[in-house]
Tab-separated table of C-alpha atoms in Angstrom:
chain	number	residue	atom	x	y	z
A	68	MET	CA	96.006	86.846	121.440
A	69	ASP	CA	97.038	89.050	118.447
A	70	GLN	CA	93.916	88.460	116.123
A	71	PHE	CA	91.386	88.943	119.804
A	72	LEU	CA	92.637	92.323	120.110
A	73	PHE	CA	91.991	93.496	117.232
A	74	PHE	CA	89.088	92.187	116.871
A	75	LEU	CA	88.274	93.235	121.448
A	76	VAL	CA	88.985	97.005	119.842
A	77	ALA	CA	86.899	97.055	116.231
A	78	PHE	CA	84.294	95.765	118.088
A	79	LEU	CA	84.321	98.230	119.994
A	80	ALA	CA	84.743	100.532	117.498
A	81	VAL	CA	82.068	99.384	115.341
A	82	ALA	CA	79.990	99.302	119.083
A	83	SER	CA	80.722	102.979	119.718
A	84	ALA	CA	79.958	104.689	116.912
A	85	VAL	CA	76.834	103.331	116.121
A	86	TYR	CA	76.193	104.927	120.050
A	87	PHE	CA	77.142	108.015	117.734
A	88	VAL	CA	74.275	107.450	115.158
A	89	PHE	CA	71.943	107.180	117.528
A	90	ALA	CA	72.594	108.496	120.811
A	91	ARG	CA	68.970	110.703	122.142
A	92	ASN	CA	72.016	113.839	123.925
A	93	PRO	CA	74.424	115.872	122.335
A	94	LEU	CA	77.151	114.904	124.408
A	95	TYR	CA	76.434	111.205	124.807
A	96	ALA	CA	77.132	110.824	121.474
A	97	ILE	CA	80.422	112.775	121.523
A	98	LEU	CA	81.724	110.858	124.189
A	99	SER	CA	81.138	107.870	121.799
A	100	LEU	CA	83.173	109.504	119.363
A	101	ILE	CA	85.868	109.549	121.387
A	102	VAL	CA	85.939	106.618	122.644
A	103	THR	CA	85.556	106.286	119.265
A	104	MET	CA	88.741	107.457	117.898
A	105	PHE	CA	90.942	106.463	121.056
A	106	SER	CA	90.241	102.157	119.942
A	107	ILE	CA	91.253	103.241	115.672
A	108	ALA	CA	94.163	104.305	117.680
A	109	GLY	CA	94.240	100.869	119.509
A	110	MET	CA	93.922	99.294	115.899
A	111	TYR	CA	96.987	101.496	115.015
A	112	ILE	CA	99.030	100.105	118.383
A	113	LEU	CA	98.542	96.503	117.130
A	114	LEU	CA	99.040	97.535	113.236
A	115	ASN	CA	102.566	99.288	114.417
A	116	ALA	CA	102.223	102.408	114.421
A	117	GLN	CA	103.215	103.899	116.503
A	118	PHE	CA	103.509	107.577	115.309
A	119	LEU	CA	100.038	107.018	113.672
A	120	ALA	CA	97.846	106.481	117.152
A	121	ILE	CA	100.091	109.159	118.437
A	122	ILE	CA	98.882	111.738	116.523
A	123	GLN	CA	95.156	109.858	116.066
A	124	ILE	CA	94.744	110.927	120.314
A	125	ILE	CA	96.289	114.029	120.992
A	126	VAL	CA	94.300	115.429	117.634
A	127	TYR	CA	91.485	114.170	117.122
A	128	ALA	CA	90.403	112.138	120.424
A	129	GLY	CA	91.991	115.440	122.619
A	130	ALA	CA	91.833	118.404	119.736
A	131	ILE	CA	88.812	118.358	117.682
A	132	MET	CA	86.499	116.295	120.302
A	133	VAL	CA	87.212	118.964	123.194
A	134	LEU	CA	86.560	121.627	120.047
A	135	PHE	CA	83.756	120.034	120.122
A	136	LEU	CA	82.788	119.695	123.588
A	137	TYR	CA	82.963	123.506	124.128
A	138	ILE	CA	81.020	124.314	121.217
A	139	LEU	CA	78.500	121.597	121.735
A	140	MET	CA	78.200	123.144	126.135
A	141	MET	CA	77.975	127.355	123.369
A	142	LEU	CA	75.547	126.222	122.421
A	143	ASN	CA	73.197	124.406	124.994
A	144	LEU	CA	70.849	122.971	123.247
A	145	ASN	CA	68.173	121.715	125.277
A	146	LYS	CA	66.958	117.862	125.109
A	147	GLY	CA	63.505	118.696	123.698
A	148	ASP	CA	65.041	119.834	120.406
A	149	GLU	CA	65.953	116.069	118.773
A	150	SER	CA	63.280	115.183	119.378
A	151	LYS	CA	61.256	116.918	116.717
A	152	LYS	CA	64.229	116.294	114.306
A	153	ASN	CA	63.768	113.287	111.979
A	154	ASN	CA	65.336	109.851	111.646
A	155	THR	CA	65.518	108.909	108.662
A	156	LEU	CA	69.081	109.895	107.749
A	157	LYS	CA	69.771	107.583	110.394
A	158	PHE	CA	68.053	105.085	108.667
A	159	VAL	CA	69.757	105.816	105.732
A	160	GLY	CA	73.262	105.697	107.188
A	161	VAL	CA	72.200	102.155	108.643
A	162	PHE	CA	70.863	100.810	105.474
A	163	THR	CA	74.583	102.373	103.745
A	164	ALA	CA	76.486	100.327	106.225
A	165	GLY	CA	74.518	97.434	105.460
A	166	ILE	CA	75.227	97.828	101.909
A	167	LEU	CA	78.956	97.914	102.538
A	168	LEU	CA	78.443	95.491	105.423
A	169	VAL	CA	77.163	92.856	102.821
A	170	GLY	CA	79.923	93.987	99.879
A	171	VAL	CA	83.099	93.467	102.231
A	172	LEU	CA	80.848	90.078	103.359
A	173	GLY	CA	80.742	88.969	100.105
A	174	VAL	CA	84.217	89.781	99.664
A	175	PHE	CA	85.528	86.584	102.379
A	176	ARG	CA	83.303	84.839	100.629
A	177	GLY	CA	85.412	85.390	97.552
A	178	VAL	CA	89.365	85.091	99.290
A	179	GLN	CA	89.402	81.621	99.868
A	180	ASP	CA	91.548	80.035	102.339
A	181	LYS	CA	95.429	81.540	100.491
A	182	HIS	CA	97.688	81.800	103.855
A	183	ILE	CA	99.935	84.420	102.263
A	184	VAL	CA	103.968	83.394	103.693
A	185	VAL	CA	105.372	87.191	104.670
A	186	GLU	CA	109.051	86.623	104.547
A	187	ASN	CA	111.432	89.430	105.011
A	188	VAL	CA	109.252	91.637	106.925
A	189	ASP	CA	110.845	94.635	108.165
A	190	ARG	CA	109.092	95.119	112.100
A	191	GLY	CA	111.046	98.578	112.478
A	192	ILE	CA	108.455	100.011	110.565
A	193	GLY	CA	106.342	102.362	111.655
A	194	LEU	CA	107.727	103.010	115.098
A	195	THR	CA	108.365	106.506	115.787
A	196	LYS	CA	112.581	105.954	115.872
A	197	ASN	CA	112.496	105.363	112.430
A	198	LEU	CA	110.347	108.841	111.946
A	199	GLY	CA	112.662	110.836	114.054
A	200	ARG	CA	115.772	109.931	112.450
A	201	LEU	CA	114.758	109.908	109.265
A	202	LEU	CA	112.558	114.012	109.601
A	203	PHE	CA	115.951	114.424	111.331
A	204	ASN	CA	118.792	113.377	108.793
A	205	GLU	CA	116.688	113.805	105.347
A	206	TYR	CA	113.957	116.177	106.023
A	207	VAL	CA	115.727	118.989	108.560
A	208	LEU	CA	115.920	121.718	105.911
A	209	PRO	CA	112.025	120.753	104.960
A	210	PHE	CA	110.825	120.269	108.895
A	211	GLU	CA	112.226	123.916	109.975
A	212	LEU	CA	110.752	125.400	107.280
A	213	ALA	CA	106.826	123.660	108.339
A	214	SER	CA	108.345	125.088	111.717
A	215	ILE	CA	109.262	127.924	111.033
A	216	LEU	CA	106.175	128.933	108.448
A	217	ILE	CA	103.956	127.538	111.398
A	218	LEU	CA	105.291	129.827	113.534
A	219	ALA	CA	105.032	133.059	110.961
A	220	GLY	CA	101.395	132.295	110.588
A	221	ILE	CA	101.096	131.598	114.608
A	222	VAL	CA	101.971	135.670	114.910
A	223	GLY	CA	99.864	137.011	112.338
A	224	ALA	CA	96.967	134.670	114.178
A	225	VAL	CA	97.420	137.032	117.771
A	226	LEU	CA	97.613	139.958	115.398
A	227	ILE	CA	94.745	139.647	114.069
A	228	GLY	CA	92.955	138.500	116.613
A	229	LYS	CA	94.464	141.424	119.383
A	230	LYS	CA	93.510	144.671	118.254
A	231	ASP	CA	95.502	146.278	120.779
A	232	LEU	CA	98.990	146.017	119.524
């Protein structure tokens, strides 16, 4: 069942990434990139890396894609501009992806049906509970110093941005 879900999410990621490359409308391209980011987060969840999945959703699908949408709306791109563009780079990208696919298929063909039995696997690796315990016990001083540094950067950015303070 896990393997079926992984292949389903992987197919969704690849299909939305291909749609991103060939989309004529920039808004649809960005929305398909958001779907790609969510499906990558789904793959992280299936690999028992919940922290990476949450960071993927918050940072990439949340913040960066909202920034892309904001820039797109500020630029006010017209549909007529896309038809003037050359499709050469898209075909080069598809050709490169095809070469990568051939390489991956060659690797899978070289691998025989060798079943690896994994014993003594710690299922707690990748859980946010273990990460939080490690972060707030062993690495509490660097964590607090990093938060003070980020706070200083935010205050500096506000002071630079506001000239009337």
